[in-house]
Coordinates of C-alpha atoms and ligand atoms in Angstrom, one line a residue:
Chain A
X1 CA -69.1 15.7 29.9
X2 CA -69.5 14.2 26.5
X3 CA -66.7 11.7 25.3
X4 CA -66.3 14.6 22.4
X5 CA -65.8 17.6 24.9
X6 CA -63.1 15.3 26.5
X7 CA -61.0 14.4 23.2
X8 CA -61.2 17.9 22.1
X9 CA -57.8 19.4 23.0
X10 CA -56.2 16.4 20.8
X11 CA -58.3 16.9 17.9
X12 CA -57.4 20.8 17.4
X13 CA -53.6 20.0 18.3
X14 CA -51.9 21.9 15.5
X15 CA -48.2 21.4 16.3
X16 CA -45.6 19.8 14.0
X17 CA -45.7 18.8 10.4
X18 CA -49.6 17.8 9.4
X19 CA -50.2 15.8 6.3
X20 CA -52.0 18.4 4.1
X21 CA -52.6 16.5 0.9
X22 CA -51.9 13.4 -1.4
X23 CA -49.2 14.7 -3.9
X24 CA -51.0 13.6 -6.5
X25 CA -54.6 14.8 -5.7
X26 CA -52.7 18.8 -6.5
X27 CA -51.4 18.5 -9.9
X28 CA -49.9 20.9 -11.0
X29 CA -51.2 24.5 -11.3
X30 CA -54.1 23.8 -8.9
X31 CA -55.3 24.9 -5.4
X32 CA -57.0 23.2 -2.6
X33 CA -58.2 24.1 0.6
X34 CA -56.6 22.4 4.3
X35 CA -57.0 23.4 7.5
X36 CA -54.6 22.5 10.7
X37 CA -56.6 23.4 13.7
X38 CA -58.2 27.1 13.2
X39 CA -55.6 27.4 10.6
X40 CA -57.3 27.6 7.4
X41 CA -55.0 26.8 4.1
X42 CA -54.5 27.6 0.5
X43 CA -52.5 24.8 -1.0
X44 CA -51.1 25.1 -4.2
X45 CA -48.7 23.6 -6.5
X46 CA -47.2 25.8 -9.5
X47 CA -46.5 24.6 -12.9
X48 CA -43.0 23.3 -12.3
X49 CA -44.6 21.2 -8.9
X50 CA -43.5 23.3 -5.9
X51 CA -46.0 23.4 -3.7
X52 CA -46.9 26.4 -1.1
X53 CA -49.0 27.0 1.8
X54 CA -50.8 30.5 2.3
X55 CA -53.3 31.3 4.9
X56 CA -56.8 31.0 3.4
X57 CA -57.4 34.4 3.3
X58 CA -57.0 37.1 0.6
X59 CA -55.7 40.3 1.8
X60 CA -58.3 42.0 -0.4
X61 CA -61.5 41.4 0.5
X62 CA -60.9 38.5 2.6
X63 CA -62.5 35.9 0.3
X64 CA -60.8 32.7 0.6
X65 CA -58.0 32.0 -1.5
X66 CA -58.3 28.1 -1.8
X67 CA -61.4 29.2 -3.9
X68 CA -59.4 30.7 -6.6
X69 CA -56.5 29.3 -9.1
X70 CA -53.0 29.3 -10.0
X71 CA -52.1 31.6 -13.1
X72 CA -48.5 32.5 -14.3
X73 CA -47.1 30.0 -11.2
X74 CA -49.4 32.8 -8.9
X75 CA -51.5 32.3 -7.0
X76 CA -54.9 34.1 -7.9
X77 CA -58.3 34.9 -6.0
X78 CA -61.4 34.4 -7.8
X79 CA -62.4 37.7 -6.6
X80 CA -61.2 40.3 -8.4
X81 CA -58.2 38.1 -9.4
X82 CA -54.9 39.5 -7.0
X83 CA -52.2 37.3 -7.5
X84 CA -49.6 36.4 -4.9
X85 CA -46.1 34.5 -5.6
X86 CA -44.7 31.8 -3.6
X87 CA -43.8 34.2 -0.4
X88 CA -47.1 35.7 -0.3
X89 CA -46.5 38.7 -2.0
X90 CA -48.9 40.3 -4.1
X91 CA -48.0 40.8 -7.6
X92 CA -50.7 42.0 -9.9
X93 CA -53.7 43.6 -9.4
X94 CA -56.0 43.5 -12.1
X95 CA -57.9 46.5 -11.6
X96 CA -54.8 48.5 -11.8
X97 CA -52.2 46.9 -14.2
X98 CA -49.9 49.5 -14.3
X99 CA -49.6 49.4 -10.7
X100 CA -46.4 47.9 -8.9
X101 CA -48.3 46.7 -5.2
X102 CA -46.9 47.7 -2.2
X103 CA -44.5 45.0 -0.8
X104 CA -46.8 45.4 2.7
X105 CA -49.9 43.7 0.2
X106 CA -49.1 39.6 1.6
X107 CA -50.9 36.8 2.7
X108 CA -48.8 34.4 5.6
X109 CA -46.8 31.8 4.2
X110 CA -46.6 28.2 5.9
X111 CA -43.3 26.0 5.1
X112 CA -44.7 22.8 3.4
X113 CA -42.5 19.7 2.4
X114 CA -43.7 16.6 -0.2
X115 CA -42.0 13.2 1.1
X116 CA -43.7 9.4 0.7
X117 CA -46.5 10.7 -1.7
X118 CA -47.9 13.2 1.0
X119 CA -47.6 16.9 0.9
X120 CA -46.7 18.3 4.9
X121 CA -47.7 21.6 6.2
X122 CA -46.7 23.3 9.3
X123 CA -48.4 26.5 11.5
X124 CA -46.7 26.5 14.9
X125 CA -44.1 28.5 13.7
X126 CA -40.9 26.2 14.6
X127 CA -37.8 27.5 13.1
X128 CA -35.8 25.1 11.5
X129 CA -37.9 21.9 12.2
X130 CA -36.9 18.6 11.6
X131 CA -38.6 16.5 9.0
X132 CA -42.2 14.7 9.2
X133 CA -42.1 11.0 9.8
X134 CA -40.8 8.9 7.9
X135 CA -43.8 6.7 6.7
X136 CA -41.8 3.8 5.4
X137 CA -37.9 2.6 5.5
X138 CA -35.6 4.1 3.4
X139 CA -35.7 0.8 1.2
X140 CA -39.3 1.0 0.8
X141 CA -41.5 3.8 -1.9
X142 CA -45.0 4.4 -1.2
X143 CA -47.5 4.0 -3.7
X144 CA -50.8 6.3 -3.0
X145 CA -54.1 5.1 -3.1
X146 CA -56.7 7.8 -1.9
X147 CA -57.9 10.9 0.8
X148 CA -60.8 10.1 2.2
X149 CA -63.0 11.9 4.4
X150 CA -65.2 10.2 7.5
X151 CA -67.5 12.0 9.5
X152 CA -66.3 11.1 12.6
X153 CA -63.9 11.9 15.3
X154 CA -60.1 11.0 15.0
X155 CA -60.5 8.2 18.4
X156 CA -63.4 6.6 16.1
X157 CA -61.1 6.1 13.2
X158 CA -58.3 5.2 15.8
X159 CA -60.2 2.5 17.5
X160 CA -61.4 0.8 13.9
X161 CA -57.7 0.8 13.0
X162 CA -56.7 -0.4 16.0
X163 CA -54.2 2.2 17.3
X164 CA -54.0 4.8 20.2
X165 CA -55.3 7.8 18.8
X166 CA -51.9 9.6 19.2
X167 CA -50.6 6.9 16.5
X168 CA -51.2 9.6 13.7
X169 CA -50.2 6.5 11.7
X170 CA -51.6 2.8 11.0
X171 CA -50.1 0.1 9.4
X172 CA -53.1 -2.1 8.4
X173 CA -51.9 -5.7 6.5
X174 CA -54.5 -6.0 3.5
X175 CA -55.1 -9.7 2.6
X176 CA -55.2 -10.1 -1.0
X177 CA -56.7 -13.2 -1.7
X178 CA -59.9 -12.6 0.5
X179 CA -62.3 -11.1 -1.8
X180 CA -64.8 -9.2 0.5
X181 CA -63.7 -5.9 1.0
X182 CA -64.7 -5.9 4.6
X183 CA -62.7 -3.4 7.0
X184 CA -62.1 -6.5 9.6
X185 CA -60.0 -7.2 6.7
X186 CA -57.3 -5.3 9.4
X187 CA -56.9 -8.3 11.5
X188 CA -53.4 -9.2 11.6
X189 CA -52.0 -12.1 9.4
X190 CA -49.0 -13.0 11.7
X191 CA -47.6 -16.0 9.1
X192 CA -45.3 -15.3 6.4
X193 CA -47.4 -17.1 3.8
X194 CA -50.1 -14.9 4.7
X195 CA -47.7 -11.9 5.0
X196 CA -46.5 -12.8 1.0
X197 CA -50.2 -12.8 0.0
X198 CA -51.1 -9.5 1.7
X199 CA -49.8 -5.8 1.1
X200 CA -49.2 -3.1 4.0
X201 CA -51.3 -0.2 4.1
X202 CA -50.2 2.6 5.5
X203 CA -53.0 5.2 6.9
X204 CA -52.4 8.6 8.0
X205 CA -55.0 10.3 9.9
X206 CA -55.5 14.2 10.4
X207 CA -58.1 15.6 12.4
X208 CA -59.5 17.9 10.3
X209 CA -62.2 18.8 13.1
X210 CA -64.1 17.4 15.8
X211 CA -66.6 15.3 13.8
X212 CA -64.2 15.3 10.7
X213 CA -61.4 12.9 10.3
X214 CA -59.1 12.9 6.9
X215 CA -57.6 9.8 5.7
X216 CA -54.5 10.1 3.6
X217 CA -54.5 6.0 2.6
X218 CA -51.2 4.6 0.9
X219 CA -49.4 1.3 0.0
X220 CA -46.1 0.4 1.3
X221 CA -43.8 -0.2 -2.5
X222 CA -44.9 -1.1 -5.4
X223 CA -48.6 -2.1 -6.1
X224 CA -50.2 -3.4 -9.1
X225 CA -53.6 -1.5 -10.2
X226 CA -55.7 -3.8 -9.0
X227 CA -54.4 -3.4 -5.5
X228 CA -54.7 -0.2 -5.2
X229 CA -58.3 0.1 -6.5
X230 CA -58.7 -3.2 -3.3
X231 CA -57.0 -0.4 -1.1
X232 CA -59.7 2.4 -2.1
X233 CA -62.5 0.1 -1.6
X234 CA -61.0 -1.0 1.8
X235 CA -61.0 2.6 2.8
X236 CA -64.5 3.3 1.8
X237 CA -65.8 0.5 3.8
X238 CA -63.6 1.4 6.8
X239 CA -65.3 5.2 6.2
X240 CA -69.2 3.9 6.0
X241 CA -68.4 1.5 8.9
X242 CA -66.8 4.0 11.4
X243 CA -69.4 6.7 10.6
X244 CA -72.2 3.8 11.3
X245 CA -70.6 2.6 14.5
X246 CA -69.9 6.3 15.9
X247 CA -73.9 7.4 14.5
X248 CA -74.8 4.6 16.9
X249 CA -72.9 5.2 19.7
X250 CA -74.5 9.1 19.6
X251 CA -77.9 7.5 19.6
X252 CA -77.0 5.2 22.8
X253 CA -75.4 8.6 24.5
X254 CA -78.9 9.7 23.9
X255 CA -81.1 7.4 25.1
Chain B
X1 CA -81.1 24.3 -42.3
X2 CA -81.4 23.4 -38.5
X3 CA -83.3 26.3 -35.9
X4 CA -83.7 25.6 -32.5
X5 CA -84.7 27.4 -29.5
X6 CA -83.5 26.5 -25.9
X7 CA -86.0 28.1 -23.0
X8 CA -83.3 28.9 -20.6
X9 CA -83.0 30.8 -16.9
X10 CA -79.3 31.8 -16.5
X11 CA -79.0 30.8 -13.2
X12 CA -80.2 27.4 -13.1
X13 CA -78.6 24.6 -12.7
X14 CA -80.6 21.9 -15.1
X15 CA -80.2 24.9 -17.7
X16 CA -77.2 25.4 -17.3
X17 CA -77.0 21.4 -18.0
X18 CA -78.5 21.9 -21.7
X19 CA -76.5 25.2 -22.3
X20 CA -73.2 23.1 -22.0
X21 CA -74.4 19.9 -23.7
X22 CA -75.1 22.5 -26.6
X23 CA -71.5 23.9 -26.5
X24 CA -69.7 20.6 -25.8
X25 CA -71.7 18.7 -28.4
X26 CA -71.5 21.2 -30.9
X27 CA -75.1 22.1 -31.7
X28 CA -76.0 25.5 -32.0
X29 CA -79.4 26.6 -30.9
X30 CA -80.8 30.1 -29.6
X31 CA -81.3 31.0 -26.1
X32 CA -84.8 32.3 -25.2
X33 CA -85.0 33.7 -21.2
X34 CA -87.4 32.8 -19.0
X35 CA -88.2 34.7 -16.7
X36 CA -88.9 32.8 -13.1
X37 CA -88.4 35.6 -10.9
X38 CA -91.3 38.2 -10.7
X39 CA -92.7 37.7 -14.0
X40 CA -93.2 34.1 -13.9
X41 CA -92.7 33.1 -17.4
X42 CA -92.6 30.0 -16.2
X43 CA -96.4 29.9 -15.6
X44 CA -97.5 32.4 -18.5
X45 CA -99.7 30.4 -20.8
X46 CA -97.6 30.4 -23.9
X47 CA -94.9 28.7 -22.2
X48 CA -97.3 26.1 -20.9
X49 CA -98.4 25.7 -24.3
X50 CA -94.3 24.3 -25.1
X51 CA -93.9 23.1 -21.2
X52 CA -97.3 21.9 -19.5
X53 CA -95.7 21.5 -16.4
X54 CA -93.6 24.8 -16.5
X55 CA -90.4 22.9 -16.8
X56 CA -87.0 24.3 -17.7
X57 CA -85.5 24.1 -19.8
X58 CA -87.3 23.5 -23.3
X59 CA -85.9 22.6 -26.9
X60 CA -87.8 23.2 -29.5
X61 CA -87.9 23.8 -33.1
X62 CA -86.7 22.8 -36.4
X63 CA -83.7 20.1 -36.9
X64 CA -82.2 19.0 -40.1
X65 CA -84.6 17.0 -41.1
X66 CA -87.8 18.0 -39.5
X67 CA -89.7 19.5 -36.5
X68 CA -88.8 18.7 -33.2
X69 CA -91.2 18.9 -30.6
X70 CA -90.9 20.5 -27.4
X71 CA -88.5 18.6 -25.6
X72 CA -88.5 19.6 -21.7
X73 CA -86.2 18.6 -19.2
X74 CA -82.3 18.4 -18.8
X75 CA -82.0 14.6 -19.2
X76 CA -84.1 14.5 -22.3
X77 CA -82.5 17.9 -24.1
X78 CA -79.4 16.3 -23.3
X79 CA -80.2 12.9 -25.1
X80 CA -81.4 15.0 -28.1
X81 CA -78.9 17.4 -28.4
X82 CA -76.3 14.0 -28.2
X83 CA -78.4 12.6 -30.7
X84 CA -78.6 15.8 -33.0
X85 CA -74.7 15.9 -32.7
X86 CA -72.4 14.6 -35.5
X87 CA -73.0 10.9 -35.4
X88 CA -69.2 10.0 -34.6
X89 CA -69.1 12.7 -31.9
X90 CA -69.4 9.7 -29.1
X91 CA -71.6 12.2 -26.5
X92 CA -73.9 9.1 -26.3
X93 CA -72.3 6.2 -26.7
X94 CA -73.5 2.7 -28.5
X95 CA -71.7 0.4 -26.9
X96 CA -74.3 -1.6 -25.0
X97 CA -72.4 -1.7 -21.5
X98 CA -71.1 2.2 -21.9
X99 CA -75.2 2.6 -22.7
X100 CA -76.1 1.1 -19.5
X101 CA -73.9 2.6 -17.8
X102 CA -74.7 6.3 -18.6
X103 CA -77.9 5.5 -18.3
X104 CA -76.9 4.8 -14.4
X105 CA -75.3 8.0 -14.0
X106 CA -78.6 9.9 -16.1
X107 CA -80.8 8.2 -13.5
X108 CA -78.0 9.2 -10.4
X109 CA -78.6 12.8 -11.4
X110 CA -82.0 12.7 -11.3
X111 CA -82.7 10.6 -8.3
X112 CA -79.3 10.8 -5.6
X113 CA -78.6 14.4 -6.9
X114 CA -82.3 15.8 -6.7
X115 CA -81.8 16.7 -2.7
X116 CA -78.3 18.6 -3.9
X117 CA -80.4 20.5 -6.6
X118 CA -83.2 21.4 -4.0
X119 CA -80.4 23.0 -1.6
X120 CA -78.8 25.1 -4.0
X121 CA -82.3 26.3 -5.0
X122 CA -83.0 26.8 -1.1
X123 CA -79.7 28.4 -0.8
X124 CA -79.6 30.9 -3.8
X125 CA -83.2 31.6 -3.9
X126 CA -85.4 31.0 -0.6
X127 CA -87.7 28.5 0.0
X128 CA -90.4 27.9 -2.7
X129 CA -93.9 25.8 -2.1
X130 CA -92.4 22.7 -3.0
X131 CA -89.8 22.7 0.2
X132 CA -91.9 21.9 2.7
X133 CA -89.5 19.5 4.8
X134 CA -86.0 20.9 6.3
X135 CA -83.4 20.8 4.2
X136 CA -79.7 19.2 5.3
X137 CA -76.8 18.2 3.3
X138 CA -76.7 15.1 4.0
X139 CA -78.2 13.4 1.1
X140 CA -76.0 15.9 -0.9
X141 CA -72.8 14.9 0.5
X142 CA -73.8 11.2 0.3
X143 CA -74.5 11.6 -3.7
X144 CA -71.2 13.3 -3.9
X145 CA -69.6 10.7 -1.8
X146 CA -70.7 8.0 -4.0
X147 CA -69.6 10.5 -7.2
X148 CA -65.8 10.6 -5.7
X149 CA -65.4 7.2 -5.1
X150 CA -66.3 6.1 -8.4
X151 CA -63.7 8.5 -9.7
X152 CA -61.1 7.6 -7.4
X153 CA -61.3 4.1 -8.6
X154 CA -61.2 5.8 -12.6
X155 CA -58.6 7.6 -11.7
X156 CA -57.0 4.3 -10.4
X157 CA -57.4 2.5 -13.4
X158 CA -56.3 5.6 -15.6
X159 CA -59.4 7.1 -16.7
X160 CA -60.7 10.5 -17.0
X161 CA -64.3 10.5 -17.7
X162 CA -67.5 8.6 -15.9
X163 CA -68.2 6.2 -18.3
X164 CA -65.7 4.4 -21.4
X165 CA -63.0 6.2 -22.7
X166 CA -64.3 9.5 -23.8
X167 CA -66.6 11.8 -22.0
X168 CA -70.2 11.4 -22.5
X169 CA -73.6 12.7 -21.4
X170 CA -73.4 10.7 -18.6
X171 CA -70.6 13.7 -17.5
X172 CA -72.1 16.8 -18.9
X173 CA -75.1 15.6 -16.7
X174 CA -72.9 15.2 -13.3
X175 CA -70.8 18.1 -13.9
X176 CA -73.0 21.0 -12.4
X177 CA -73.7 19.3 -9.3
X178 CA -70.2 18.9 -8.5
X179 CA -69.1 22.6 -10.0
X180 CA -72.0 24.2 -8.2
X181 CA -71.7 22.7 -5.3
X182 CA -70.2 25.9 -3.2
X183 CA -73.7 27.5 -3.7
X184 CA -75.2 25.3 -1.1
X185 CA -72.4 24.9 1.5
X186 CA -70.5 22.0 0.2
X187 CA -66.7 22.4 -0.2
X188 CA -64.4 20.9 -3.1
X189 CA -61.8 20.2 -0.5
X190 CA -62.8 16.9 0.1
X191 CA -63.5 15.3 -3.4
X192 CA -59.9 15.5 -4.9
X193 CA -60.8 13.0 -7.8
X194 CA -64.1 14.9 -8.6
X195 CA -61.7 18.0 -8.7
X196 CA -59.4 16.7 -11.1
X197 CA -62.4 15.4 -13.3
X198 CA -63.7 18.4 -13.5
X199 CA -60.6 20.3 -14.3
X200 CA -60.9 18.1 -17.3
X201 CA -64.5 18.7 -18.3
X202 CA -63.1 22.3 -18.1
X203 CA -60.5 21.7 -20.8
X204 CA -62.9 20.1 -23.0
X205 CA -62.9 22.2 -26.6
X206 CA -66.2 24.7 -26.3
X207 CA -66.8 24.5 -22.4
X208 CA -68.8 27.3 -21.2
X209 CA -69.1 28.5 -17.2
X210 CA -72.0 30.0 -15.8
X211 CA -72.0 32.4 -12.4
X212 CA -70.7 30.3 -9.5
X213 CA -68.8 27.8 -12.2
X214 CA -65.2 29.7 -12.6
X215 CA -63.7 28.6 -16.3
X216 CA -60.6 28.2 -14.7
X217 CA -59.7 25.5 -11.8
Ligands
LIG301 S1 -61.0 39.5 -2.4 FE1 -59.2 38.7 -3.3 S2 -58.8 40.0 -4.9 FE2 -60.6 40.9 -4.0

């Protein structure tokens, strides 16, 4: 069995809140596309910054609905332009203005929540659920940095943080003074002077498939912009050396 | 009085570069099609007599103040077209670093986005003589790659456009790649900052779309 067969099950686990999207890569009256195991998602945020989940699927035709835009707070496919409003309910159809749609015309609806700079999406269904983890105290604001994508599994990205790859999470301390942007920059720096000189990064990891990890990379407080452009160019290098450690270890599985 | 031609295909992507460059930069100019399908305008020998090497698309004609040969290519019609734009319009800018630095992103396009332009081709149209190796999107996704994390650190640092403070040709040049990018398999999902540039190029006063480039998004 291949190490990949084996992790499977964990990389497709689509239960509780999954972090969908940086709040600030969906401004507003824009769409994106998400998935959460098979679940594919249209998210979108309408002009006055609510943001909704709706399966990726237009009721139509079936063209995907991440592909289209958000008109009149609606969202609209780039089809032949149905709208839906924020429960899914379609509201205009072109084609036929004068036509009121039949309140059975609907996509699904997911429940979403926005909370430490990260937009939340759920698909199992819970009712009621509690909230997603907290990714910092109370005391504490994030400041975002970046998504980033890496073509590898989750345990890849897990091991190169240095966490089980349950830990959704990683708190990587980011010293500031070093100036190569190295990912071993993530060895600990246990002394407070170090600990004044450094920032905490948080990282949150979704599994977006089986070769296809998403990072969703943030600071813990305040960060001047200089920081945060260190932050993005950490993450890139963690991104090239993951997907160049897990190339290698397919070639060895090879041999 | 200024009269210029642009040799265009609808559906291609480097013409498609010169159509916008004409509308973003002002500069009015009339389309003539080519043909590349069945008739192969492309090849006829009055077109080779503007294009020797069949290239799309052309510029040609007469500009303020004199002839202008026939300019072929989407790099060079967009350095004339910037250059036949009102002189404080800032599409090419004069600043020595800006100038080196668009000329990066003019050379990115036509080296590190070649492979992404190939698979649309392959994608939309079939396989011509010129594809004679597989095709994967690799290289595509690794141009785009290095297209999103320059933008992630503009966006950082509060800027909207590739290069200075304004958008230049250096954008109008990057653009289609990105916007087309659905025609060969690639998905916008994972290039947030690329998105939210090129929600911007499509504010820009005079932007024009083309099929599989929505005006909205
Ligand atoms: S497929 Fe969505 S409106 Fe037709």
């Amino acid at each position: 069995m291949t190490e990949q067969g084996q992790y499977a099950p964990e990389e497709v686990d689509a239960h509780g809140w999954r972090p969908v999207a940086l709040g600030l890569d969906l401004p507003p009256a824009s769409v994106t596309g998400a998935r959460i195991g098979e679940q594919r998602l249209a998210i979108w945020r309408n002009s006055h910054g609510d943001v909704r989940a709706s399966d990726d699927r237009c009721p139509h035709r079936g063209m995907r609905l991440s592909l289209g835009f958000v008109r009149d707070d609606m969202l609209a496919c780039l089809y032949h332009g149905w709208c839906f409003d924020a429960e899914g309910r379609c509201r205009t159809i072109p084609a036929h203005p004068g036509l009121k749609p039949a309140a059975t015309i609907r996509t699904t609806t997911f429940p979403t929540i926005e909370s430490d700079g990260l937009i939340w999406c759920r698909v199992d269904g819970v009712e009621r659920p509690e909230s997603p983890p907290a990714l910092t105290s109370p005391a504490h604001r994030t400041t975002p940095v970046r998504t980033i994508r890496i073509d590898a599994p989750t345990r890849s990205v897990s091991r190169a943080l240095g966490i089980s790859p349950d830990d959704r999470t990683a708190r990587v301390n980011l010293p500031l003074h070093d100036i190569a942007d190295t990912p071993d920059d993530n060895a600990p720096t246990p002394s407070d002077a170090a600990a004044m000189s450094a920032v905490t990064v948080v990282v949150v990891q979704h599994a977006v498939g089986r070769e296809e990890t998403r990072l969703y990379v943030l600071i813990e407080g305040d960060a001047p912009t200089t920081t945060i452009q260190r932050a993005s160019r950490w993450a890139s290098s963690l991104r090239d050396k993951v997907e160049r450690e897990h190339k290698d270890a397919i070639v060895v599985e090879h041999v | 009085m200024s009269d210029l031609v642009l040799y265009d295909d609808e559906l291609d992507e480097d013409c498609y570069r010169a159509r916008l460059a004409l509308a973003l930069c002002g500069v009015v100019a009339r389309l003539h099609a080519v043909d590349v399908t069945m008739a192969r305008e492309q090849d006829a020998p009055s077109f080779r007599m503007l294009s020797p090497s069949g290239r799309l698309p052309a510029l040609q004609g007469m500009t303020g103040t004199g002839d202008l040969p026939a300019i072929c290519g989407a790099t060079a019609v967009l350095r004339t077209v910037a250059a036949l734009a009102a002189s404080d319009s800032g599409w090419a800018p004069v600043d020595a670093g800006d100038v080196a630095c668009v000329a990066h992103w003019m050379s990115f396009v036509e080296c590190e986005l070649a492979p992404a332009r190939r698979l649309r081709r392959l994608a939309l149209f079939g396989p011509s003589a010129d594809d004679c190796d597989t095709q994967t999107s690799t290289p595509a996704h690794a141009a785009l790659r290095v297209m999103e994390d320059h933008m992630t650190l503009r966006r950082i640092s509060g800027r909207s456009w590739f290069v200075g403070n304004r958008p230049t040709i250096a954008d109008i040049a990057l653009f289609p790649s990105f916007a087309l990018c659905r025609d060969y398999g690639l998905s916008h999902d994972d290039y947030p900052a690329l998105r939210r540039w090129q929600s911007c190029v499509k504010r820009l006063p005079g932007f024009i779309a083309m099929p599989g480039v929505p005006e909205y998004g």
